[in-house]
Coordinates of C-alpha atoms in Angstrom, one line a residue:
X1 CA -64.4 -12.4 -6.5
X2 CA -65.1 -16.2 -7.2
X3 CA -62.8 -18.8 -5.4
X4 CA -61.6 -21.7 -7.1
X5 CA -60.0 -25.4 -6.2
X6 CA -57.7 -23.3 -3.2
X7 CA -54.6 -23.9 -4.9
X8 CA -53.5 -20.1 -4.9
X9 CA -50.9 -20.3 -7.6
X10 CA -50.4 -17.5 -9.3
X11 CA -46.7 -15.9 -10.8
X12 CA -45.9 -12.4 -9.7
X13 CA -44.6 -11.4 -12.7
X14 CA -45.1 -12.7 -16.1
X15 CA -43.6 -16.9 -17.3
X16 CA -42.5 -17.0 -20.3
X17 CA -44.9 -16.7 -22.6
X18 CA -47.1 -19.8 -24.1
X19 CA -50.2 -21.0 -24.5
X20 CA -51.9 -21.3 -21.6
X21 CA -54.3 -24.3 -20.5
X22 CA -57.2 -25.0 -17.3
X23 CA -55.5 -26.2 -15.0
X24 CA -55.1 -24.9 -11.2
X25 CA -57.4 -22.4 -10.2
X26 CA -56.0 -18.7 -8.6
X27 CA -57.9 -18.7 -5.1
X28 CA -58.1 -14.8 -4.6
X29 CA -55.8 -12.0 -4.9
X30 CA -54.5 -11.6 -1.6
X31 CA -53.7 -15.3 -1.6
X32 CA -51.5 -15.4 -5.3
X33 CA -50.0 -11.9 -3.5
X34 CA -48.6 -14.2 -0.4
X35 CA -47.8 -17.0 -3.5
X36 CA -46.1 -14.5 -5.1
X37 CA -43.3 -13.8 -2.1
X38 CA -42.8 -17.6 -0.9
X39 CA -42.2 -18.2 -4.8
X40 CA -39.4 -15.8 -5.5
X41 CA -36.1 -17.4 -5.6
X42 CA -32.7 -15.9 -4.9
X43 CA -29.5 -16.5 -7.6
X44 CA -27.5 -19.1 -6.3
X45 CA -24.1 -17.9 -5.1
X46 CA -20.5 -18.5 -6.7
X47 CA -19.5 -21.5 -4.6
X48 CA -22.3 -23.3 -5.2
X49 CA -22.7 -23.3 -8.8
X50 CA -19.1 -24.3 -8.5
X51 CA -19.1 -26.8 -6.4
X52 CA -21.6 -28.3 -8.9
X53 CA -19.1 -28.0 -11.4
X54 CA -17.0 -30.0 -10.2
X55 CA -18.7 -32.3 -8.6
X56 CA -20.2 -33.1 -12.4
X57 CA -16.8 -33.3 -13.5
X58 CA -15.1 -34.9 -11.3
X59 CA -13.8 -38.1 -13.4
X60 CA -14.5 -37.0 -16.2
X61 CA -11.2 -36.6 -18.6
X62 CA -13.3 -35.5 -21.5
X63 CA -14.0 -32.3 -19.3
X64 CA -10.3 -31.9 -18.3
X65 CA -9.4 -32.2 -21.9
X66 CA -11.6 -29.8 -23.3
X67 CA -9.8 -26.5 -25.0
X68 CA -10.3 -23.3 -23.7
X69 CA -13.7 -21.8 -24.6
X70 CA -15.6 -25.2 -24.9
X71 CA -14.1 -24.9 -20.9
X72 CA -15.3 -21.1 -20.5
X73 CA -18.7 -22.4 -21.8
X74 CA -18.4 -25.1 -19.4
X75 CA -18.2 -22.9 -16.2
X76 CA -20.5 -20.2 -17.7
X77 CA -23.4 -23.1 -18.4
X78 CA -23.0 -24.5 -14.7
X79 CA -22.1 -21.6 -12.6
X80 CA -25.9 -19.2 -12.9
X81 CA -23.1 -15.9 -12.0
X82 CA -20.6 -15.9 -15.0
X83 CA -22.7 -13.9 -17.1
X84 CA -23.9 -11.6 -14.6
X85 CA -19.7 -11.2 -13.0
X86 CA -18.6 -10.8 -16.6
X87 CA -21.1 -8.0 -17.5
X88 CA -21.0 -6.0 -14.1
X89 CA -17.7 -7.0 -12.7
X90 CA -15.3 -8.2 -15.5
X91 CA -16.8 -5.9 -17.4
X92 CA -14.6 -3.5 -19.5
X93 CA -14.9 -0.2 -18.4
X94 CA -12.9 2.9 -17.9
X95 CA -11.3 3.0 -14.0
X96 CA -11.9 6.6 -12.2
X97 CA -8.6 7.4 -11.7
X98 CA -8.9 8.6 -8.3
X99 CA -9.8 5.1 -7.0
X100 CA -7.4 3.2 -5.4
X101 CA -5.3 1.2 -8.1
X102 CA -6.2 -2.5 -6.8
X103 CA -5.0 -5.6 -9.0
X104 CA -8.4 -6.5 -9.8
X105 CA -8.8 -2.3 -11.2
X106 CA -5.5 -3.1 -13.4
X107 CA -6.6 -6.5 -14.7
X108 CA -9.6 -4.9 -16.2
X109 CA -7.8 -2.0 -17.5
X110 CA -5.5 -4.5 -18.7
X111 CA -8.1 -6.0 -20.9
X112 CA -9.7 -3.3 -21.6
X113 CA -6.7 -2.1 -23.1
X114 CA -5.5 -5.6 -24.7
X115 CA -2.3 -6.1 -22.9
X116 CA -1.7 -9.8 -22.7
X117 CA 1.6 -9.7 -20.9
X118 CA 0.2 -7.1 -18.0
X119 CA -2.9 -9.4 -17.9
X120 CA -0.8 -13.0 -18.0
X121 CA 1.2 -10.7 -15.1
X122 CA -1.2 -10.0 -13.2
X123 CA -2.8 -13.6 -12.4
X124 CA 0.0 -15.3 -12.3
X125 CA 1.1 -13.0 -8.5
X126 CA -1.9 -11.4 -7.7
X127 CA -4.3 -14.6 -8.6
X128 CA -5.9 -15.1 -4.5
X129 CA -6.6 -11.3 -4.8
X130 CA -8.0 -10.9 -7.2
X131 CA -10.3 -14.0 -7.3
X132 CA -11.2 -12.6 -3.3
X133 CA -12.3 -9.2 -4.0
X134 CA -15.5 -8.4 -4.9
X135 CA -15.5 -4.9 -4.1
X136 CA -15.2 -2.9 -7.7
X137 CA -15.5 -6.3 -9.8
X138 CA -15.6 -9.6 -9.2
X139 CA -14.0 -12.4 -10.5
X140 CA -14.7 -15.3 -8.7
X141 CA -15.9 -17.7 -11.2
X142 CA -12.4 -18.0 -12.3
X143 CA -11.3 -19.9 -9.9
X144 CA -13.4 -22.8 -11.2
X145 CA -11.0 -23.0 -14.0
X146 CA -8.2 -23.6 -12.1
X147 CA -10.0 -26.2 -10.2
X148 CA -10.8 -27.7 -13.2
X149 CA -7.0 -27.6 -13.6
X150 CA -5.9 -24.7 -16.0
X151 CA -3.2 -23.2 -15.8
X152 CA -3.0 -19.4 -14.8
X153 CA -2.0 -18.5 -18.0
X154 CA -4.6 -20.4 -19.7
X155 CA -7.5 -18.4 -17.6
X156 CA -5.2 -15.1 -18.7
X157 CA -5.5 -16.7 -22.4
X158 CA -9.6 -17.3 -22.2
X159 CA -10.0 -13.4 -20.5
X160 CA -7.6 -12.0 -23.5
X161 CA -10.0 -13.8 -26.1
X162 CA -13.0 -13.1 -24.5
X163 CA -12.6 -9.2 -24.0
X164 CA -11.4 -9.4 -27.9
X165 CA -14.5 -11.3 -29.2
X166 CA -17.0 -8.7 -26.5
X167 CA -19.9 -8.8 -26.8
X168 CA -20.1 -11.7 -28.6
X169 CA -19.5 -15.5 -26.9
X170 CA -18.6 -17.1 -29.2
X171 CA -20.1 -20.9 -30.1
X172 CA -18.8 -24.4 -29.9
X173 CA -20.5 -24.5 -33.2
X174 CA -22.7 -23.0 -35.5
X175 CA -26.6 -24.3 -35.5
X176 CA -27.7 -26.9 -38.1
X177 CA -30.4 -27.1 -39.8
X178 CA -32.8 -30.3 -39.1
X179 CA -35.2 -30.4 -42.4
X180 CA -36.9 -33.0 -40.8
X181 CA -38.4 -31.1 -38.1
X182 CA -42.2 -29.6 -39.7
X183 CA -43.7 -26.8 -37.8
X184 CA -47.3 -28.1 -36.6
X185 CA -49.6 -24.3 -38.0
X186 CA -52.6 -25.7 -36.7
X187 CA -51.0 -26.6 -33.2
X188 CA -53.1 -26.0 -29.9
X189 CA -52.4 -27.2 -26.1
X190 CA -55.2 -28.9 -24.6
X191 CA -57.3 -26.2 -23.3
X192 CA -55.3 -23.1 -24.3
X193 CA -56.6 -19.9 -24.4
X194 CA -56.8 -19.8 -28.3
X195 CA -59.6 -23.1 -28.5
X196 CA -61.5 -21.3 -25.2
X197 CA -65.5 -20.7 -26.0
X198 CA -66.6 -17.1 -24.9
X199 CA -68.3 -16.6 -23.1
X200 CA -68.7 -19.7 -21.6
X201 CA -72.4 -21.6 -21.7
X202 CA -73.5 -23.3 -18.6
X203 CA -70.3 -21.6 -16.5
X204 CA -70.9 -21.2 -12.6
X205 CA -67.2 -19.9 -12.0
X206 CA -64.2 -17.4 -14.1
X207 CA -62.2 -19.5 -16.9
X208 CA -58.1 -20.0 -15.3
X209 CA -55.2 -20.6 -17.9
X210 CA -52.5 -21.6 -15.7
X211 CA -49.1 -22.3 -16.3
X212 CA -47.9 -25.6 -18.5
X213 CA -47.4 -28.2 -16.0
X214 CA -43.8 -28.7 -18.1
X215 CA -41.3 -25.7 -17.5
X216 CA -39.5 -23.6 -19.0
X217 CA -35.8 -24.4 -18.2
X218 CA -33.0 -22.2 -19.0
X219 CA -31.6 -24.5 -21.7
X220 CA -34.7 -24.3 -23.5
X221 CA -34.2 -21.3 -23.5
X222 CA -30.6 -20.8 -24.8
X223 CA -31.3 -23.8 -27.9
X224 CA -33.8 -21.4 -28.8
X225 CA -31.7 -18.2 -28.7
X226 CA -28.5 -20.0 -30.7
X227 CA -31.9 -21.1 -33.8
X228 CA -32.6 -17.2 -33.6
X229 CA -29.2 -15.4 -33.2
X230 CA -29.1 -11.4 -33.0
X231 CA -31.6 -11.4 -35.9
X232 CA -30.2 -14.2 -37.7
X233 CA -26.9 -13.7 -37.1
X234 CA -24.5 -16.6 -34.3
X235 CA -21.1 -15.8 -33.3
X236 CA -20.1 -19.3 -34.7
X237 CA -16.9 -18.7 -35.5
X238 CA -13.8 -15.9 -35.3
X239 CA -14.3 -15.5 -39.0
X240 CA -17.2 -13.3 -39.1
X241 CA -17.4 -13.1 -43.1
X242 CA -18.6 -16.4 -42.9
X243 CA -21.5 -15.9 -40.5
X244 CA -24.7 -14.9 -42.0
X245 CA -24.3 -11.5 -41.9
X246 CA -23.3 -8.5 -40.1
X247 CA -23.5 -6.9 -37.1
X248 CA -22.4 -3.6 -35.5
X249 CA -22.2 -2.5 -31.9
X250 CA -22.6 1.3 -30.7
X251 CA -21.1 0.7 -27.1
X252 CA -22.2 -2.4 -27.2
X253 CA -25.9 -1.9 -26.0
X254 CA -27.3 -0.4 -29.8
X255 CA -27.0 -2.9 -32.2
X256 CA -27.0 -2.3 -36.5
X257 CA -27.8 -5.8 -38.4
X258 CA -27.7 -6.5 -42.4
X259 CA -27.7 -9.4 -44.2
X260 CA -26.1 -7.4 -46.9
X261 CA -23.1 -9.1 -49.6
X262 CA -21.9 -8.1 -52.9
X263 CA -22.4 -11.5 -53.9
X264 CA -26.2 -11.2 -54.2
X265 CA -26.3 -15.2 -54.6
X266 CA -24.6 -14.8 -50.6
X267 CA -28.2 -12.7 -49.0
X268 CA -29.8 -15.4 -50.9
X269 CA -28.3 -17.7 -49.2
X270 CA -27.9 -16.3 -45.9
X271 CA -32.1 -15.7 -45.2
X272 CA -32.8 -18.9 -46.6
X273 CA -30.5 -20.7 -43.8
X274 CA -32.1 -17.6 -41.4
X275 CA -36.1 -18.9 -41.8
X276 CA -35.1 -22.7 -42.2
X277 CA -33.2 -22.3 -38.8
X278 CA -36.2 -20.1 -37.3
X279 CA -38.5 -22.6 -38.2
X280 CA -36.3 -24.7 -36.3
X281 CA -37.0 -22.5 -32.7
X282 CA -40.0 -22.6 -34.0
X283 CA -40.6 -26.5 -33.9
X284 CA -38.4 -26.9 -30.6
X285 CA -40.6 -24.0 -28.3
X286 CA -43.7 -26.5 -29.9
X287 CA -42.2 -30.2 -28.9
X288 CA -41.8 -28.1 -25.3
X289 CA -45.0 -26.8 -25.2
X290 CA -43.7 -23.4 -25.3
X291 CA -46.5 -22.2 -27.4
X292 CA -49.0 -23.4 -29.7
X293 CA -49.2 -22.0 -33.1
X294 CA -48.7 -18.3 -33.4
X295 CA -46.5 -15.7 -31.2
X296 CA -46.7 -12.1 -30.4
X297 CA -44.6 -8.9 -30.3
X298 CA -45.3 -5.6 -29.6
X299 CA -45.0 -2.7 -32.2
X300 CA -46.0 0.7 -32.8
X301 CA -49.1 2.4 -33.6
X302 CA -48.1 3.4 -37.7
X303 CA -52.0 4.5 -38.1
X304 CA -51.5 6.6 -35.4
X305 CA -48.1 7.7 -34.6
X306 CA -49.0 10.6 -33.0
X307 CA -50.1 8.9 -29.8
X308 CA -48.4 7.4 -26.9
X309 CA -50.0 3.8 -28.0
X310 CA -48.1 0.3 -28.9
X311 CA -49.8 -2.7 -30.1
X312 CA -49.5 -6.5 -29.3
X313 CA -49.6 -8.0 -32.5
X314 CA -49.7 -11.9 -33.4
X315 CA -47.7 -13.2 -35.8
X316 CA -48.7 -17.0 -36.7
X317 CA -46.8 -20.0 -37.7
X318 CA -48.6 -19.9 -41.2
X319 CA -46.9 -17.0 -42.1
X320 CA -43.4 -17.7 -41.4
X321 CA -43.6 -21.0 -43.3
X322 CA -45.4 -19.2 -46.0
X323 CA -42.7 -17.1 -46.3
X324 CA -39.7 -19.4 -45.9
X325 CA -41.6 -21.6 -48.5
X326 CA -41.6 -18.6 -51.3
X327 CA -37.9 -17.9 -50.5
X328 CA -37.0 -21.5 -51.4
X329 CA -37.7 -20.7 -54.9
X330 CA -35.0 -18.6 -55.7
X331 CA -32.7 -19.8 -57.5
X332 CA -29.7 -18.3 -58.3
X333 CA -27.4 -17.9 -61.9
X334 CA -27.6 -17.0 -65.1
X335 CA -30.6 -16.8 -65.2
X336 CA -32.2 -15.7 -61.7
X337 CA -35.4 -16.9 -61.4
X338 CA -38.1 -16.6 -58.0
X339 CA -41.2 -16.5 -57.0
X340 CA -43.1 -12.8 -55.8
X341 CA -42.5 -12.3 -52.7
X342 CA -46.3 -12.0 -51.6
X343 CA -46.1 -13.6 -48.3
X344 CA -43.4 -11.1 -46.9
X345 CA -45.1 -8.3 -48.3
X346 CA -48.2 -9.3 -46.5
X347 CA -46.8 -9.8 -43.4
X348 CA -44.8 -6.3 -43.6
X349 CA -48.3 -4.8 -44.7
X350 CA -49.9 -6.4 -41.7
X351 CA -47.6 -5.3 -39.4
X352 CA -46.9 -1.6 -40.8
X353 CA -50.2 -0.4 -42.8
X354 CA -49.6 2.1 -45.0
X355 CA -45.3 2.0 -44.7
X356 CA -43.2 0.9 -48.0
X357 CA -40.2 -0.5 -48.5
X358 CA -39.6 -1.1 -51.8
X359 CA -37.0 1.8 -54.0
X360 CA -38.6 2.5 -57.8
X361 CA -35.1 3.1 -58.0
X362 CA -34.1 -0.8 -57.5
X363 CA -35.0 -3.7 -59.5
X364 CA -38.0 -6.1 -58.3
X365 CA -36.2 -8.7 -57.1
X366 CA -33.8 -7.2 -55.2
X367 CA -36.9 -5.0 -53.2
X368 CA -38.2 -8.5 -52.7
X369 CA -34.8 -10.0 -51.6
X370 CA -35.0 -6.7 -49.2
X371 CA -38.7 -8.0 -47.4
X372 CA -37.0 -11.7 -46.9
X373 CA -34.4 -10.3 -44.9
X374 CA -36.6 -7.5 -43.4
X375 CA -38.6 -10.4 -42.3
X376 CA -36.1 -12.8 -41.2
X377 CA -34.9 -9.9 -38.9
X378 CA -38.1 -9.0 -37.2
X379 CA -39.1 -12.8 -36.8
X380 CA -35.9 -13.9 -35.0
X381 CA -35.5 -11.3 -33.1
X382 CA -39.4 -10.9 -32.3
X383 CA -39.7 -14.0 -30.9
X384 CA -36.6 -13.6 -28.7
X385 CA -38.5 -10.8 -27.8
X386 CA -41.9 -13.1 -27.1
X387 CA -40.2 -15.5 -24.5
X388 CA -38.9 -13.2 -22.0
X389 CA -42.2 -12.0 -22.1
X390 CA -41.5 -8.5 -24.0
X391 CA -39.4 -7.6 -21.1
X392 CA -35.9 -5.8 -20.5
X393 CA -33.2 -5.9 -23.3
X394 CA -32.1 -8.9 -25.3
X395 CA -29.7 -10.6 -23.0
X396 CA -29.1 -14.0 -25.3
X397 CA -26.1 -16.2 -23.9
X398 CA -24.2 -14.9 -27.0
X399 CA -23.4 -12.1 -25.5
X400 CA -21.9 -10.6 -22.7
X401 CA -24.3 -7.2 -22.9
X402 CA -27.4 -6.9 -22.7
X403 CA -29.3 -5.0 -26.7
X404 CA -31.0 -2.4 -25.3
X405 CA -31.6 -1.3 -29.3
X406 CA -31.7 -3.4 -32.9
X407 CA -31.5 -1.2 -36.4
X408 CA -32.5 -3.8 -38.6
X409 CA -31.8 -2.9 -42.4
X410 CA -32.8 -5.9 -44.1
X411 CA -30.3 -6.8 -46.8
X412 CA -29.3 -3.1 -47.3
X413 CA -25.7 -1.3 -46.1
X414 CA -25.6 0.1 -42.8
X415 CA -25.3 3.3 -45.1
X416 CA -28.8 3.9 -45.8
X417 CA -31.6 4.4 -43.4
X418 CA -33.0 1.2 -41.4
X419 CA -36.1 -0.1 -41.8
X420 CA -37.0 -1.2 -38.5
X421 CA -35.5 -0.2 -35.0
X422 CA -36.4 -2.1 -32.0
X423 CA -36.0 -0.4 -28.9
X424 CA -37.4 -0.3 -25.5
X425 CA -40.2 2.2 -24.1
X426 CA -42.1 2.4 -21.0
X427 CA -45.7 1.3 -20.4
X428 CA -48.2 3.1 -18.1
X429 CA -50.5 0.6 -16.3
X430 CA -48.7 -2.4 -17.8
X431 CA -45.3 -1.6 -16.5
X432 CA -46.2 -1.5 -13.5
X433 CA -47.8 -4.9 -14.2
X434 CA -44.3 -5.8 -16.0
X435 CA -41.5 -3.6 -13.8
X436 CA -39.6 -3.2 -16.6
X437 CA -39.5 -2.1 -20.3
X438 CA -40.7 -3.8 -23.1
X439 CA -39.1 -4.0 -26.9
X440 CA -41.1 -2.4 -29.5
X441 CA -40.5 -2.3 -33.1
X442 CA -40.8 0.3 -35.0
X443 CA -40.2 2.3 -38.4
X444 CA -37.6 4.7 -38.9
X445 CA -38.6 7.7 -38.3
X446 CA -38.2 9.5 -41.8
X447 CA -39.6 6.6 -43.7
X448 CA -43.0 7.5 -41.6
X449 CA -45.8 9.6 -43.4
X450 CA -48.2 11.9 -41.7
X451 CA -51.1 14.2 -42.7
X452 CA -50.0 17.7 -42.7
X453 CA -49.7 19.7 -39.6
X454 CA -49.5 16.2 -37.9
X455 CA -46.1 15.2 -35.8
X456 CA -44.9 11.7 -34.5
X457 CA -44.5 11.3 -30.9
X458 CA -41.0 11.6 -30.1
X459 CA -41.7 12.2 -26.3
X460 CA -38.5 10.0 -25.5
X461 CA -39.8 10.1 -21.3
X462 CA -43.5 8.7 -22.3
X463 CA -45.4 5.7 -20.9
X464 CA -47.1 3.6 -23.6
X465 CA -50.5 2.8 -23.1
X466 CA -51.1 -1.2 -24.7
X467 CA -54.0 -1.8 -27.5
X468 CA -53.7 -5.9 -27.6
X469 CA -56.5 -9.2 -27.4
X470 CA -57.5 -10.7 -23.9
X471 CA -56.7 -13.8 -26.1
X472 CA -52.9 -12.5 -26.7
X473 CA -52.8 -11.1 -22.7
X474 CA -52.9 -14.1 -21.5
X475 CA -51.2 -16.1 -24.5
X476 CA -48.3 -13.5 -23.6
X477 CA -48.6 -12.6 -19.7
X478 CA -50.0 -15.3 -18.4
X479 CA -50.7 -17.7 -16.0
X480 CA -53.9 -15.5 -15.5
X481 CA -58.0 -16.4 -14.7
X482 CA -60.9 -14.6 -16.1
X483 CA -62.8 -12.8 -13.3
X484 CA -66.7 -12.0 -13.2
X485 CA -67.0 -10.1 -9.7
X486 CA -70.0 -12.1 -7.9
X487 CA -72.0 -9.2 -6.8
X488 CA -72.1 -8.0 -10.6
X489 CA -72.8 -11.3 -12.5
X490 CA -75.2 -11.0 -14.9
X491 CA -77.7 -14.3 -15.1
X492 CA -79.0 -14.4 -18.4
X493 CA -81.7 -17.1 -18.8
X494 CA -81.8 -19.6 -21.4
X495 CA -85.7 -20.4 -22.5
X496 CA -84.7 -23.6 -22.6
X497 CA -82.6 -25.0 -20.7
X498 CA -82.5 -22.8 -17.8
X499 CA -79.0 -21.6 -18.0
X500 CA -77.1 -19.0 -17.1
X501 CA -74.0 -17.3 -18.8
X502 CA -70.9 -15.6 -17.1
X503 CA -69.9 -12.8 -18.7
X504 CA -66.2 -12.1 -17.7
X505 CA -65.3 -8.6 -17.2
X506 CA -61.6 -8.3 -15.9
X507 CA -58.5 -10.6 -16.1
X508 CA -56.3 -11.7 -13.3
X509 CA -52.8 -12.0 -14.1
X510 CA -49.4 -11.6 -13.0
X511 CA -50.0 -10.4 -9.0
X512 CA -53.2 -7.9 -10.1
X513 CA -56.1 -7.4 -12.0
X514 CA -56.9 -5.9 -15.5
X515 CA -60.5 -4.4 -15.5
X516 CA -62.3 -1.4 -17.2
X517 CA -61.6 2.1 -15.9
X518 CA -65.1 3.2 -16.9
X519 CA -68.3 2.5 -17.4
X520 CA -69.3 1.2 -20.9
X521 CA -65.8 1.7 -22.4
X522 CA -62.9 0.5 -24.0
X523 CA -60.1 1.8 -21.3
X524 CA -58.4 -0.7 -19.4
X525 CA -56.8 -0.4 -16.1
X526 CA -54.3 -3.1 -14.1
X527 CA -53.8 -2.8 -10.6
X528 CA -52.4 -4.8 -8.4
X529 CA -54.9 -3.2 -5.2
X530 CA -58.3 -3.1 -6.9
X531 CA -61.6 -4.8 -5.5
X532 CA -64.3 -6.0 -7.4
X533 CA -66.4 -3.2 -6.4
X534 CA -64.4 -1.5 -8.8
X535 CA -65.0 -3.8 -11.6
X536 CA -67.5 -2.5 -14.5
X537 CA -70.3 -5.3 -15.7
X538 CA -68.9 -4.8 -19.4
X539 CA -68.4 -7.9 -21.0
X540 CA -64.9 -8.8 -22.1
X541 CA -64.7 -10.3 -25.5
X542 CA -61.5 -13.0 -25.9
X543 CA -61.0 -11.3 -29.4
X544 CA -62.3 -7.6 -29.0
X545 CA -59.1 -5.3 -28.3
X546 CA -59.2 -3.5 -25.7
X547 CA -57.1 -0.2 -24.6
X548 CA -54.7 -1.3 -21.3
X549 CA -53.2 2.4 -19.8
X550 CA -54.1 5.0 -17.4
X551 CA -57.9 6.2 -17.3
X552 CA -56.7 9.5 -18.6
X553 CA -55.1 9.3 -22.2
X554 CA -53.5 11.8 -24.3

């Protein structure tokens, strides 16, 4: 591989997705691996988080006057362990009766049962035992409340309220739409992968795309999560009838979502508001240089549902704006007027070719409304998945438990079949790269029509290959570097200028390399141990779609 400027900077795993610019180059794969080890950051200790919270709050009378919920938010924001501890330590699990009953286990059981007197009694009489015993559940973060002036009775009520609202963590205030924020549907960051000429004329070295200099902070991700909600729904008040829709949980990890309401005008206002907030989320992502004018999602292969392949699919911001523009034209009254949902219909048809989401027994207006609602749910979930590189379950700040599967009903009731399902799936070689399952969008199995004699691929333990363009791979999982092995470089002499053109054949990304597995083949593979001798000299096109997986496909 060609050396660049010697910085050796490359992450071991994908950064939050974004558009990448030409910047510091990767020296070599070996050097990148060494940097990976140096870049690993351990989580902060509870003591560090608590000390910082107290230091920031010192002398701030407003903090002392916070109500219970804001106080809990204060601790959660400044003590990064809080959410993890509540999920793993303070989670409401059934205790093993064979285990000794300690104050910690008794508190966990009391919270599960909603036993207020028991919770108050335990915290009043065993606070130190509970906060210092981390063998079965870690409640050390509760000390932060006491140090901020909360009484133990108030802390007990915080825990009870949290348990009652679980898995929701209520927001202090609902997100507000700002109509002055406009998405730039043609925005590109300087030198991003989308604008790269390919192959690069007169280039003596591979192109390198590194992370944008502005780090994607946790607070930025949290703001986007709030604007997107869980498929557009955020827990803004205890009165759930005032939310933008309805969410039903199964074991807290599987969520079914619908915008249905007996008053159709409420459904219209819901989907409009959700799309408006989503456009604000996209604008904010652009403002912090997280993305250009598009993002990606992973979808099932609907045209070949009998194969273990998922597709990395690009969604343009212009599509989102067109859907909102049409939805904004809906006016409810004695004579409902609206523009046909052409943009939403085209979006869903492109995402799931051959699928239909209309009901012949339903009016055109309600069918179009369903298309708007499904589009809004897919877009909001898809962007949350994108900003976490599609890796792992969704775990926005307003949920105390990660969601591993979503069922999207659009505007239909839960008694119907869900139209879209989002679930975790294992990948083949890219699974090794990401070290995590990924979120994949698919249609409900009962609605998938196959040719006679063909069965859908349903192996729950299967690992999936990925169809994607090089451009989308870098945008989603970069930083990356396009490579051409020195000993296999093809020089193409220009009769007029005598220049050479690079013919890249591999992508160095996430501590490994994506390269052609076979000569003159569209089969590519990611490996952390590949050497340049294994690369083929096939030209790797920027927009051409390649299949990344194991060498042997089913």
